[in-house]
Every structure is written in structure tokens, then in C-alpha cells.
Amino acid sequence: MMDFFSRKNILITGANGYIGSSLTNKLKQSDCKLFLLSRKGGKSMKNITWYKGDITEKGIWKKILQDIDLVFHFAAQTSSAIANSNPAKDAIHNFLPITEFIETCKNYGFRPDFIFSGTVTQVGLTKSIPVNEKFRDNPVTIYDIHKLAAEKYLQYYSSEFNGRTTILRLPNIYGPGQASSRADRGIVNLMIKKALLGDSLTVFGSGKYIRDYLYIDDVVSAFLTAAKKIKKINGNYYILGTGKGHSILQMVNLIKKEVEKRINKKIKIVFREFLPGTSRIELRNFIADPSSFKRDSGWKSAIMLQEGIKKTVEYFANLK
């Protein structure tokens, strides 16, 4: 697969983030030229050019889209709570950069392929599982409304401006990576880090709600596959996952078991009531039906939760 990216100019926004940095590390194995944007920046070297900047800056797309063949867009504000408390600020980070991208492409003739990172929560509260693309979108958070609006604008880019784009809606992501796990995202990695310290693990409610957990290597593979198959899947969005669900309590118990073997200490699970103001989107069951993306691209997940937790525990335990 990596030969496909040879000699391409590839832009990754949010390149210091969890998925962005993981994808960057994979693409370094190919003979491509990487152009990386993040607020922190980085050290440029052969075939790697870093831009230190924010995707919300006026004129940023004109600066970074010169001669770009392919864009992977991960730069975003990722907290649903922050989005609900300040919708205007969230729009500046999650929606307006896409309108600015399209306007820049229109004005300057840029037409890079564009792969967008969406979220499975855009569909809202479903009455049944598993969830596929036939379900009607009904977002219940500001964050998801803005992600869906950005998605619709990208489909407009595809249909009206002859740009090629696809959107991958992601479930709970976990796995190795130093850039993972901000305070209110990446629950699996957060739990693993706490357990390795010997801390108790907090479960809100009974832990009954079901989630679909996707390993980071499978996420990277999905984005690379989407880029390779962009001609066939242009304009589409896809719901990703393993197709297998585990309750939050099952996930926590898998972590507890794996970590206890490693640190030779019992890990306590503490149950607490949901915090006031908890979003309705947290009080739902979700399992993906990823068959559409598998059918159209050939991609499928390779790592199931038990194996993925074992690999992730090993990674963080050995991290210096």
C-alpha cells in the first residue's frame, strides 16, 4: 500500500495529535514529502516540512496548500463539553476552517484530495445497533453539529468543485502513542495509564453502556486506504469500527486484569453517579457496522479489544 504515496506531497493538519502523529510515523516509511501543521510545530528535515500555526488563522490554507496532492485533516477542538459551553469558539475550530479551505481552493485553483476525520456521534441517539450509513443523522451536541456541517461542506467541495473527499467517522480510539488521551477523550488509554500507576478506576453509572473500540493501527490503515481508494469513494462518509461491542465495565475489567498481571497489585473499580450535565450522547449504546467501508475499500479492522488492550498496556508500561 505504501508505494501509492511515493512522491506525493501530503499535508497533515493536527500533526502532533494522536492520530496525526501516528499517521505521520507510518507515512515516513514511504517516499513521500510530508508537510505537517500543528500549533507546536516541529523540526523540518529531509522530506518533512513543519508549519507552526493554527488552522483557524486567516490565510493559513493558502500558505500550506501549495503543490499539495493530499490532505489528512485532524486539527480540531475535540471536547464536546467545551463546544456546548462555547458554540462560537467551537465553530471557529471545527467548522469555519473547512469553509475557508473550500474558499481558498475556489480562489486559487487548489484541488487536493481531502480526507476528513469525523465522529460516529454525529448520528446522535439511535434506537438500535449496529449503526451504519443508512441511519438518519440527528446530532445532539454542538460538537457533532459542527462536524456534520463540515462534512456537508466537503461533500459540496466534491460535487461542485471537482475536489475529491471522503469522511471517516471514528468511534472510541485507543492504542500506543505518546500524544494520546486528553482529559475528556481516549477513555481506554486514560484508564490504562491510571491502572499502571496503581490508581483505582472510576466507572460512572453501572458501566452498562456499550461502545465499539478501534485500535490506532487500524485507524491509520483506514485513512491510508481511504486515500488510496479516493476515486471510488469520493463524496462518501463511512462509519468505522470493529463491529464488536463491549460495555464500559467489560473494557475496564480487561484493563484491570491485564495490568494486575504486570504490576502484581489489585486494581480497585469505583462506581459513581454520572456527573451533572453529562451529555445524552454518553448515555447510549453504540456498535459500528463498518461493512460499507469494507465493501468499497477492502479495509477491515485487525485488532480486537482484548489484544489491543494487551498491546497498549505493554506500550505504556515500557514507555520511558
Short mmCIF file of C-alpha atoms in Angstrom, two decimals:
data_model
loop_
_atom_site.label_atom_id
_atom_site.label_comp_id
_atom_site.label_asym_id
_atom_site.label_seq_id
_atom_site.Cartn_x
_atom_site.Cartn_y
_atom_site.Cartn_z
CA MET A 1 0.00 0.00 0.00
CA MET A 2 2.76 2.46 0.89
CA ASP A 3 4.04 2.59 -2.70
CA PHE A 4 0.85 4.51 -3.56
CA PHE A 5 2.11 7.51 -1.56
CA SER A 6 5.54 7.61 -3.18
CA ARG A 7 6.49 11.07 -4.49
CA LYS A 8 3.22 12.61 -3.31
CA ASN A 9 3.07 15.89 -1.39
CA ILE A 10 0.97 15.15 1.68
CA LEU A 11 -0.34 17.66 4.22
CA ILE A 12 -1.37 16.54 7.70
CA THR A 13 -3.09 19.07 9.95
CA GLY A 14 -3.03 18.40 13.67
CA ALA A 15 0.19 16.51 13.04
CA ASN A 16 1.22 16.49 16.70
CA GLY A 17 -2.09 14.98 17.78
CA TYR A 18 -2.80 11.33 18.44
CA ILE A 19 -3.99 10.19 15.02
CA GLY A 20 -1.95 12.79 13.14
CA SER A 21 1.33 11.74 14.74
CA SER A 22 0.55 8.05 14.28
CA LEU A 23 -0.23 8.57 10.59
CA THR A 24 2.90 10.69 10.18
CA ASN A 25 5.07 7.91 11.59
CA LYS A 26 3.55 5.45 9.14
CA LEU A 27 3.94 7.73 6.12
CA LYS A 28 7.61 8.26 6.95
CA GLN A 29 8.05 4.71 5.65
CA SER A 30 7.10 5.86 2.15
CA ASP A 31 8.95 8.04 -0.32
CA CYS A 32 6.55 10.96 0.06
CA LYS A 33 7.05 14.56 1.08
CA LEU A 34 5.26 15.42 4.32
CA PHE A 35 4.00 18.89 5.20
CA LEU A 36 2.95 18.98 8.83
CA LEU A 37 0.87 21.64 10.58
CA SER A 38 0.46 22.00 14.33
CA ARG A 39 0.38 24.71 16.97
CA LYS A 40 3.62 23.37 18.46
CA GLY A 41 5.45 22.90 15.19
CA GLY A 42 8.45 20.63 14.83
CA LYS A 43 11.87 20.23 13.27
CA SER A 44 11.96 20.18 9.48
CA MET A 45 14.26 17.68 7.79
CA LYS A 46 14.58 15.82 4.51
CA ASN A 47 11.11 15.23 3.02
CA ILE A 48 9.45 16.74 6.12
CA THR A 49 8.39 20.38 6.34
CA TRP A 50 6.82 21.66 9.56
CA TYR A 51 4.47 24.62 9.78
CA LYS A 52 3.88 26.13 13.20
CA GLY A 53 0.43 27.61 13.16
CA ASP A 54 -3.26 27.27 13.86
CA ILE A 55 -5.82 26.05 11.35
CA THR A 56 -8.05 28.96 12.41
CA GLU A 57 -5.57 31.58 11.17
CA LYS A 58 -6.80 33.67 8.27
CA GLY A 59 -4.94 32.74 5.10
CA ILE A 60 -3.40 29.59 6.55
CA TRP A 61 -4.73 27.34 3.78
CA LYS A 62 -3.19 29.49 1.04
CA LYS A 63 0.15 29.15 2.80
CA ILE A 64 0.09 25.38 3.27
CA LEU A 65 -1.78 24.09 0.19
CA GLN A 66 0.85 24.99 -2.41
CA ASP A 67 1.57 21.88 -4.54
CA ILE A 68 -0.27 19.56 -2.10
CA ASP A 69 -1.74 16.36 -3.55
CA LEU A 70 -3.45 15.00 -0.45
CA VAL A 71 -4.70 16.41 2.86
CA PHE A 72 -5.41 14.46 6.05
CA HIS A 73 -7.31 16.85 8.31
CA PHE A 74 -7.15 16.19 12.06
CA ALA A 75 -6.75 19.70 13.50
CA ALA A 76 -9.79 20.25 15.70
CA GLN A 77 -11.23 21.16 19.06
CA THR A 78 -12.24 17.73 20.41
CA SER A 79 -14.17 18.39 23.62
CA SER A 80 -17.95 18.13 23.41
CA ALA A 81 -18.26 19.90 26.77
CA ILE A 82 -16.18 22.87 25.59
CA ALA A 83 -18.21 23.01 22.37
CA ASN A 84 -21.51 23.14 24.25
CA SER A 85 -20.23 25.84 26.60
CA ASN A 86 -18.87 27.99 23.77
CA PRO A 87 -20.50 27.14 20.42
CA ALA A 88 -18.98 30.10 18.59
CA LYS A 89 -15.45 29.11 19.58
CA ASP A 90 -16.08 25.52 18.54
CA ALA A 91 -17.34 26.68 15.14
CA ILE A 92 -14.10 28.63 14.69
CA HIS A 93 -12.10 25.42 15.19
CA ASN A 94 -14.30 22.68 13.73
CA PHE A 95 -16.44 24.25 11.01
CA LEU A 96 -15.06 27.53 9.67
CA PRO A 97 -11.65 26.08 8.67
CA ILE A 98 -13.48 23.85 6.19
CA THR A 99 -15.35 26.77 4.63
CA GLU A 100 -12.03 28.61 4.45
CA PHE A 101 -10.42 25.56 2.80
CA ILE A 102 -13.10 25.45 0.11
CA GLU A 103 -12.93 29.20 -0.49
CA THR A 104 -9.14 29.00 -0.84
CA CYS A 105 -9.40 26.12 -3.30
CA LYS A 106 -12.01 28.04 -5.30
CA ASN A 107 -9.94 31.23 -5.44
CA TYR A 108 -6.51 29.73 -6.14
CA GLY A 109 -7.31 26.57 -8.09
CA PHE A 110 -6.11 24.08 -5.48
CA ARG A 111 -7.76 20.66 -5.71
CA PRO A 112 -6.08 18.30 -3.23
CA ASP A 113 -7.75 15.09 -2.19
CA PHE A 114 -9.13 15.67 1.31
CA ILE A 115 -9.65 13.01 3.98
CA PHE A 116 -11.65 14.25 6.96
CA SER A 117 -11.84 12.83 10.47
CA GLY A 118 -15.44 12.74 11.65
CA THR A 119 -17.08 11.02 14.60
CA VAL A 120 -19.71 8.32 14.98
CA THR A 121 -21.57 10.53 17.45
CA GLN A 122 -22.73 12.69 14.53
CA VAL A 123 -25.59 10.24 14.05
CA GLY A 124 -26.91 11.03 17.52
CA LEU A 125 -29.03 8.70 19.66
CA THR A 126 -30.02 5.63 17.69
CA LYS A 127 -32.81 3.25 18.62
CA SER A 128 -30.87 0.17 17.56
CA ILE A 129 -27.36 -1.15 16.94
CA PRO A 130 -25.21 -1.78 14.97
CA VAL A 131 -25.17 1.60 13.23
CA ASN A 132 -24.49 2.11 9.54
CA GLU A 133 -24.74 4.91 7.00
CA LYS A 134 -28.47 4.33 6.47
CA PHE A 135 -29.24 5.79 9.90
CA ARG A 136 -30.52 9.36 9.82
CA ASP A 137 -28.11 11.90 11.30
CA ASN A 138 -29.56 13.68 14.32
CA PRO A 139 -26.67 15.19 16.32
CA VAL A 140 -27.37 16.17 19.92
CA THR A 141 -24.22 18.17 20.73
CA ILE A 142 -22.76 21.37 19.30
CA TYR A 143 -19.54 19.48 18.56
CA ASP A 144 -21.37 16.94 16.40
CA ILE A 145 -23.45 19.61 14.67
CA HIS A 146 -20.27 21.39 13.58
CA LYS A 147 -18.60 18.15 12.48
CA LEU A 148 -21.66 17.28 10.41
CA ALA A 149 -21.78 20.76 8.88
CA ALA A 150 -18.09 20.47 7.94
CA GLU A 151 -18.82 17.10 6.38
CA LYS A 152 -21.64 18.54 4.27
CA TYR A 153 -19.39 21.36 3.04
CA LEU A 154 -16.76 18.83 2.00
CA GLN A 155 -19.35 16.90 0.03
CA TYR A 156 -20.17 20.21 -1.66
CA TYR A 157 -16.44 20.56 -2.46
CA SER A 158 -16.67 17.17 -4.13
CA SER A 159 -19.85 17.75 -6.12
CA GLU A 160 -19.42 21.39 -7.14
CA PHE A 161 -15.66 21.97 -7.38
CA ASN A 162 -14.41 18.60 -8.65
CA GLY A 163 -12.44 18.05 -5.48
CA ARG A 164 -12.19 14.54 -4.10
CA THR A 165 -13.01 13.92 -0.46
CA THR A 166 -14.16 11.26 1.94
CA ILE A 167 -15.08 11.32 5.60
CA LEU A 168 -14.27 8.62 8.13
CA ARG A 169 -16.43 8.75 11.24
CA LEU A 170 -14.45 7.32 14.13
CA PRO A 171 -15.58 5.57 17.33
CA ASN A 172 -13.54 5.35 20.56
CA ILE A 173 -9.86 5.21 19.59
CA TYR A 174 -7.11 3.69 21.72
CA GLY A 175 -3.64 2.20 21.48
CA PRO A 176 0.04 3.18 21.65
CA GLY A 177 1.01 6.79 21.11
CA GLN A 178 2.50 9.46 23.33
CA ALA A 179 0.12 12.11 22.02
CA SER A 180 -2.98 10.24 23.21
CA SER A 181 -5.51 10.90 25.92
CA ARG A 182 -6.53 14.43 26.77
CA ALA A 183 -8.60 14.70 29.93
CA ASP A 184 -12.03 14.01 28.43
CA ARG A 185 -11.10 11.86 25.42
CA GLY A 186 -9.49 8.47 24.89
CA ILE A 187 -11.04 6.64 27.82
CA VAL A 188 -9.17 3.35 27.25
CA ASN A 189 -5.71 4.91 27.28
CA LEU A 190 -6.60 7.06 30.28
CA MET A 191 -7.76 4.00 32.22
CA ILE A 192 -4.61 2.08 31.32
CA LYS A 193 -2.35 4.91 32.47
CA LYS A 194 -4.22 5.19 35.78
CA ALA A 195 -4.13 1.43 36.35
CA LEU A 196 -0.38 1.22 35.70
CA LEU A 197 0.07 3.77 38.50
CA GLY A 198 -1.95 1.51 40.78
CA ASP A 199 -4.82 4.00 40.95
CA SER A 200 -8.46 2.98 41.20
CA LEU A 201 -10.58 3.09 38.04
CA THR A 202 -13.80 5.12 38.09
CA VAL A 203 -16.88 3.86 36.27
CA PHE A 204 -19.89 6.17 36.02
CA GLY A 205 -23.26 4.53 36.43
CA SER A 206 -23.23 0.77 36.14
CA GLY A 207 -20.85 0.70 33.19
CA LYS A 208 -23.53 -0.98 31.10
CA TYR A 209 -23.30 1.23 28.03
CA ILE A 210 -21.75 -0.47 25.01
CA ARG A 211 -19.03 1.01 22.84
CA ASP A 212 -17.03 -0.03 19.78
CA TYR A 213 -13.29 0.46 20.39
CA LEU A 214 -10.94 0.84 17.41
CA TYR A 215 -7.18 0.30 17.70
CA ILE A 216 -4.93 3.10 16.45
CA ASP A 217 -3.12 0.96 13.85
CA ASP A 218 -6.50 0.12 12.31
CA VAL A 219 -7.39 3.83 12.27
CA VAL A 220 -4.16 4.67 10.43
CA SER A 221 -4.79 1.84 8.00
CA ALA A 222 -8.31 3.16 7.35
CA PHE A 223 -7.07 6.65 6.47
CA LEU A 224 -4.36 5.31 4.17
CA THR A 225 -6.90 3.03 2.50
CA ALA A 226 -9.35 5.91 2.05
CA ALA A 227 -6.67 7.97 0.32
CA LYS A 228 -5.77 5.10 -1.98
CA LYS A 229 -9.42 4.42 -2.87
CA ILE A 230 -10.49 8.06 -3.07
CA LYS A 231 -11.57 7.83 -6.71
CA LYS A 232 -14.09 5.12 -5.87
CA ILE A 233 -15.32 6.50 -2.54
CA ASN A 234 -15.27 10.21 -3.42
CA GLY A 235 -18.02 12.16 -1.66
CA ASN A 236 -18.94 9.40 0.76
CA TYR A 237 -18.81 9.18 4.52
CA TYR A 238 -18.24 5.95 6.40
CA ILE A 239 -18.89 4.75 9.92
CA LEU A 240 -15.85 2.87 11.22
CA GLY A 241 -15.40 0.35 14.00
CA THR A 242 -14.74 -3.31 14.64
CA GLY A 243 -18.38 -4.33 14.56
CA LYS A 244 -17.94 -5.78 18.05
CA GLY A 245 -19.29 -4.10 21.18
CA HIS A 246 -18.11 -4.18 24.78
CA SER A 247 -19.68 -2.50 27.77
CA ILE A 248 -17.61 0.12 29.53
CA LEU A 249 -17.36 -2.20 32.53
CA GLN A 250 -16.12 -5.06 30.33
CA MET A 251 -13.45 -2.76 28.93
CA VAL A 252 -12.38 -1.66 32.40
CA ASN A 253 -12.22 -5.25 33.63
CA LEU A 254 -10.00 -6.22 30.69
CA ILE A 255 -7.62 -3.41 31.65
CA LYS A 256 -7.76 -4.37 35.32
CA LYS A 257 -6.90 -7.99 34.54
CA GLU A 258 -4.04 -7.15 32.18
CA VAL A 259 -2.46 -4.53 34.44
CA GLU A 260 -2.77 -6.63 37.60
CA LYS A 261 -0.70 -9.35 35.94
CA ARG A 262 2.01 -6.82 35.19
CA ILE A 263 2.25 -4.80 38.43
CA ASN A 264 1.26 -7.58 40.85
CA LYS A 265 -1.25 -5.35 42.59
CA LYS A 266 -5.04 -5.37 42.78
CA ILE A 267 -6.75 -2.52 40.98
CA LYS A 268 -9.98 -1.25 42.51
CA ILE A 269 -13.01 -0.28 40.43
CA VAL A 270 -15.07 2.57 41.91
CA PHE A 271 -18.65 3.20 40.78
CA ARG A 272 -20.02 6.74 40.84
CA GLU A 273 -23.14 8.53 39.67
CA PHE A 274 -22.96 10.37 36.38
CA LEU A 275 -21.86 13.96 36.80
CA PRO A 276 -24.47 16.73 36.46
CA GLY A 277 -24.65 17.95 32.90
CA THR A 278 -23.44 14.68 31.35
CA SER A 279 -24.39 14.77 27.68
CA ARG A 280 -27.10 12.43 26.43
CA ILE A 281 -24.62 11.14 23.87
CA GLU A 282 -22.72 9.44 26.70
CA LEU A 283 -25.85 7.54 27.77
CA ARG A 284 -26.21 5.38 24.71
CA ASN A 285 -25.09 2.09 23.22
CA PHE A 286 -23.01 2.08 20.05
CA ILE A 287 -21.63 -0.62 17.78
CA ALA A 288 -20.49 0.20 14.26
CA ASP A 289 -21.47 -1.68 11.15
CA PRO A 290 -18.35 -0.99 9.05
CA SER A 291 -19.43 -3.20 6.16
CA SER A 292 -19.88 -0.30 3.71
CA PHE A 293 -16.27 0.82 4.02
CA LYS A 294 -15.10 -2.79 3.86
CA ARG A 295 -17.14 -3.35 0.69
CA ASP A 296 -15.98 -0.16 -1.03
CA SER A 297 -12.32 -0.15 0.03
CA GLY A 298 -11.36 -3.61 1.28
CA TRP A 299 -10.44 -2.28 4.74
CA LYS A 300 -11.29 -4.13 7.92
CA SER A 301 -10.06 -3.90 11.48
CA ALA A 302 -7.40 -6.39 12.55
CA ILE A 303 -7.07 -5.88 16.31
CA MET A 304 -9.88 -6.75 18.72
CA LEU A 305 -10.20 -5.15 22.15
CA GLN A 306 -8.55 -7.79 24.33
CA GLU A 307 -5.45 -7.97 22.12
CA GLY A 308 -5.38 -4.20 21.71
CA ILE A 309 -5.51 -3.59 25.45
CA LYS A 310 -2.66 -6.05 25.97
CA LYS A 311 -0.54 -4.23 23.37
CA THR A 312 -1.40 -0.83 24.82
CA VAL A 313 -0.64 -1.85 28.40
CA GLU A 314 2.73 -3.18 27.24
CA TYR A 315 3.46 0.07 25.40
CA PHE A 316 2.69 2.40 28.29
CA ALA A 317 4.37 0.12 30.83
CA ASN A 318 7.61 0.26 28.84
CA LEU A 319 7.39 3.96 27.98
CA LYS A 320 10.38 5.83 29.36
#
